[in-house]
Amino acid sequence: MDHRPERTAPFVRGGVLRAILLALMVAILPIAALGAGNGQGSSAKTAAGITVALSPSSRTLDQGQSTTFTVSATSTGGFTGPVTFTISGLPAGATASVAPSSLNLTSGGTAQAVLTVGSATTTPAAKTDFTVKAGGGSIVSNTAPGQLQVLEVKRSFGVAGSVNGLLAPGVSRSVELQISNPGNKSIAVTNLSVSITQVVRTQAAIAANLPCTTADYKLTQYSGAYPLTVDPGVRTLSSLGVPESGWPRITMYDTPQLQDGCKGATLQLTYSGTGQGN
């Protein structure tokens, strides 16, 4: 029996060692490539830009009043130069102004301006979302959201009226309105209306069973301009400069039916309107 050791064992061990070295090289290469890729990404330059913020994001005000926001503009990516603002989405009758109207940004710097939003007495009472943007040359900022809540302000006032002349079949008469403002500030009056609530016949018409109802009359509502600015005290449509052609009118129809029941009748009129504080 030959007891000499086999010569193939060292070659087997050597094969295992080479396999392990090759595996290590395969594992190391992706890690090195990943490190090189990360280094290249971190060297990319950030584009110049502007970031805008609004503070506070929401304000509440009464109709006819104004409020303010603070607008901040920040330079990013090394942007420098003048910046102006654009406000969009405000409700009807609302206005916006920025002071100062232009900001000069330095690289990485922040500057602030005051945004004043005013409402009209006719601005709808509601919550409205609006936006603020800044621009400098060809650079446009992000969109900063804001919200404006407008509250309705009502004022107590009185409305009365008088018919200019007597009514008869086929005759139309204007109604002169008087508006009483008991406060110490002017009010803006809108939505004036007149209605006939009752026709009061004479005792003779009632005894003779002669009819007369609201169906014998036609009402034409106020058609003048709104709002009517009414100072403290009593003001008529004439004193407010409203031509008679815009006043309410009452017309008695001329019908084939007997209308003797309307002779001497009294019309009870009801007036209404809306008044907002200026």
XYZ file of C-alpha atoms in Angstrom:
278
model
C 0.000 0.000 0.000
C 1.297 3.449 -0.964
C 1.165 5.740 2.128
C 2.345 8.888 0.371
C -0.045 11.911 0.774
C -2.240 12.907 -2.128
C -1.085 15.972 -4.102
C -4.549 17.277 -5.009
C -5.399 18.684 -1.559
C -3.276 21.875 -1.813
C -4.903 22.700 -5.186
C -8.368 22.357 -3.661
C -7.508 24.696 -0.803
C -5.999 27.142 -3.261
C -9.217 27.093 -5.314
C -11.295 27.906 -2.258
C -9.036 30.853 -1.409
C -9.302 32.292 -4.911
C -13.079 31.970 -4.820
C -13.237 33.882 -1.531
C -10.999 36.675 -2.912
C -13.152 36.979 -6.018
C -16.315 37.215 -3.901
C -14.761 40.018 -1.811
C -13.841 41.974 -4.925
C -17.386 41.662 -6.307
C -18.820 42.870 -2.983
C -16.422 45.848 -2.730
C -16.928 47.202 -6.253
C -20.616 48.237 -5.909
C -19.876 49.990 -2.600
C -17.094 52.036 -4.182
C -19.319 52.923 -7.136
C -22.122 53.988 -4.779
C -19.758 56.270 -2.876
C -18.633 57.915 -6.122
C -22.245 58.493 -7.224
C -23.172 60.182 -3.920
C -20.244 62.513 -4.186
C -21.304 63.653 -7.660
C -24.970 64.317 -6.586
C -24.022 66.479 -3.626
C -22.062 68.851 -5.845
C -25.193 69.907 -7.901
C -26.002 73.653 -7.657
C -29.419 74.802 -6.284
C -31.344 77.019 -8.719
C -32.000 80.631 -7.709
C -35.479 81.177 -6.298
C -37.816 83.084 -3.964
C -39.885 81.694 -1.090
C -42.925 83.628 0.176
C -44.770 83.249 3.490
C -47.894 85.024 4.815
C -48.546 85.767 8.501
C -51.101 85.293 9.868
C -52.677 83.012 7.293
C -56.218 84.240 8.090
C -57.853 87.515 9.136
C -61.447 88.540 10.019
C -62.908 91.996 9.427
C -66.243 93.793 9.138
C -67.662 94.953 5.831
C -66.172 98.332 4.945
C -63.115 97.808 7.162
C -59.480 96.856 6.409
C -56.870 94.523 7.919
C -53.159 93.753 7.489
C -50.893 90.740 6.888
C -47.105 90.410 6.973
C -45.545 89.080 3.771
C -42.015 87.629 3.961
C -39.826 86.986 0.916
C -36.648 84.871 1.246
C -33.823 84.427 -1.273
C -32.850 80.842 -2.127
C -30.060 79.534 -4.345
C -28.260 82.876 -4.312
C -31.093 84.974 -5.795
C -30.555 88.743 -5.569
C -32.593 91.671 -6.801
C -35.951 93.492 -6.479
C -39.132 91.555 -5.755
C -42.775 92.604 -6.224
C -45.970 90.877 -5.085
C -49.185 89.730 -6.786
C -52.402 89.066 -4.840
C -55.171 86.986 -6.435
C -58.613 85.700 -5.432
C -59.891 88.487 -3.171
C -63.710 88.839 -2.931
C -65.709 91.429 -4.860
C -65.131 94.987 -3.685
C -61.950 94.113 -1.783
C -58.646 95.856 -2.513
C -55.013 95.034 -1.740
C -51.876 97.142 -1.399
C -48.319 96.228 -0.363
C -45.921 98.593 1.419
C -43.218 98.904 0.389
C -44.326 97.965 -3.112
C -40.910 96.388 -3.856
C -38.346 94.533 -1.721
C -34.635 94.190 -2.549
C -33.373 90.712 -1.621
C -29.729 89.862 -0.969
C -28.361 86.328 -1.385
C -29.878 84.167 1.361
C -31.638 87.175 2.905
C -35.253 87.750 4.012
C -37.287 90.961 3.744
C -40.824 91.811 4.867
C -43.686 93.989 3.633
C -47.152 94.847 4.947
C -50.143 93.664 2.911
C -53.272 95.767 3.569
C -56.606 94.288 2.463
C -59.674 96.513 2.494
C -63.321 95.558 2.004
C -66.317 97.547 0.784
C -69.707 97.783 2.450
C -70.963 95.640 -0.439
C -68.264 92.952 -0.138
C -70.033 89.591 0.388
C -70.058 88.329 3.963
C -68.149 85.063 3.568
C -64.803 83.285 3.885
C -62.632 83.704 0.806
C -59.307 82.031 -0.001
C -56.686 84.134 -1.773
C -53.028 83.746 -2.745
C -49.823 85.795 -2.681
C -46.895 85.357 -5.063
C -43.609 87.188 -5.512
C -41.668 87.758 -8.701
C -38.212 89.020 -9.537
C -37.285 89.104 -13.209
C -38.015 85.655 -14.612
C -38.152 84.090 -11.128
C -41.600 83.354 -9.634
C -42.049 82.251 -6.038
C -44.231 79.594 -4.477
C -47.916 80.383 -3.837
C -48.619 81.458 -0.256
C -52.268 80.784 0.751
C -54.351 83.178 2.827
C -57.964 83.519 3.931
C -60.176 86.562 4.488
C -63.414 86.314 6.480
C -65.770 89.250 5.998
C -68.549 89.749 8.555
C -71.832 91.486 7.798
C -72.442 94.683 9.739
C -76.058 95.755 10.047
C -77.382 99.063 11.361
C -80.889 99.834 12.613
C -82.804 102.435 10.627
C -86.373 103.287 9.709
C -88.159 103.630 6.380
C -91.439 105.455 5.824
C -93.171 106.780 2.754
C -95.856 109.001 1.343
C -97.805 108.770 -1.918
C -97.639 111.927 -4.010
C -101.328 112.464 -4.840
C -104.588 110.508 -4.922
C -105.107 107.259 -6.741
C -107.853 106.599 -9.271
C -108.412 103.953 -11.944
C -105.563 104.153 -14.469
C -103.554 106.634 -12.346
C -99.970 106.036 -11.156
C -98.359 107.849 -8.227
C -94.760 107.888 -7.007
C -93.871 107.070 -3.399
C -91.362 109.345 -1.694
C -89.341 107.349 0.858
C -87.883 108.783 4.046
C -84.978 106.958 5.692
C -84.245 107.606 9.369
C -80.710 106.939 10.610
C -80.655 107.179 14.429
C -76.916 106.452 14.715
C -73.971 108.831 14.704
C -72.376 107.357 11.568
C -73.573 107.107 8.006
C -75.048 103.851 6.740
C -75.204 102.255 3.304
C -78.800 101.306 2.492
C -79.710 98.657 -0.077
C -82.637 96.391 -1.019
C -85.430 98.903 -0.441
C -88.894 97.494 -1.045
C -92.540 98.436 -0.589
C -95.545 96.155 -0.190
C -99.285 96.700 0.224
C -100.317 94.850 3.368
C -103.946 95.916 3.580
C -106.651 97.937 1.848
C -108.970 99.683 4.308
C -112.323 100.571 2.700
C -114.622 103.339 3.856
C -117.587 102.489 6.057
C -119.917 103.316 3.148
C -118.102 100.832 0.863
C -118.246 98.166 3.552
C -121.982 98.793 4.146
C -122.686 98.589 0.402
C -120.528 95.457 0.142
C -118.335 97.078 -2.538
C -115.033 95.240 -2.865
C -111.509 96.672 -3.084
C -108.395 94.550 -2.620
C -104.669 94.612 -3.276
C -105.447 93.060 -6.676
C -106.725 96.502 -7.734
C -103.215 97.950 -7.439
C -99.790 97.411 -8.946
C -96.512 98.146 -7.159
C -93.302 99.100 -8.965
C -90.248 98.825 -6.704
C -87.396 101.277 -6.245
C -85.095 101.242 -9.286
C -82.508 103.845 -8.314
C -78.815 103.261 -7.662
C -77.415 101.404 -4.634
C -76.059 101.823 -2.066
C -77.696 104.952 -0.679
C -75.370 106.673 1.765
C -77.580 108.026 4.550
C -76.050 110.377 7.112
C -77.446 110.603 10.679
C -80.950 112.036 10.734
C -83.836 111.760 8.279
C -83.169 111.775 4.560
C -85.637 111.568 1.672
C -84.982 110.118 -1.759
C -85.105 113.680 -3.085
C -82.403 114.880 -0.688
C -80.277 111.836 -1.568
C -80.354 112.876 -5.219
C -82.533 110.031 -6.491
C -84.652 111.178 -9.474
C -88.393 110.555 -9.185
C -88.203 108.103 -12.075
C -86.358 105.719 -9.716
C -88.839 105.972 -6.823
C -91.360 103.223 -6.037
C -94.743 103.687 -7.726
C -98.321 102.587 -7.053
C -100.745 102.226 -9.954
C -104.473 101.593 -9.658
C -105.654 99.276 -12.397
C -108.464 100.456 -14.661
C -110.600 97.331 -14.882
C -114.020 96.627 -16.442
C -115.342 95.822 -12.964
C -116.937 98.464 -10.773
C -114.277 99.935 -8.471
C -116.423 102.207 -6.320
C -115.275 100.192 -3.305
C -111.815 101.746 -3.737
C -113.086 105.334 -3.475
C -111.591 106.875 -0.370
C -109.839 103.612 0.564
C -106.608 103.749 2.564
C -103.618 101.637 1.610
C -101.416 100.333 4.391
C -97.835 100.078 3.113
C -94.886 98.226 4.612
C -91.297 99.227 3.878
C -88.103 97.265 4.270
C -84.419 97.564 3.471
C -80.915 96.610 4.506
C -78.472 98.990 6.158
C -74.763 98.408 6.667
C -72.356 100.509 8.651
C -69.833 102.665 6.790
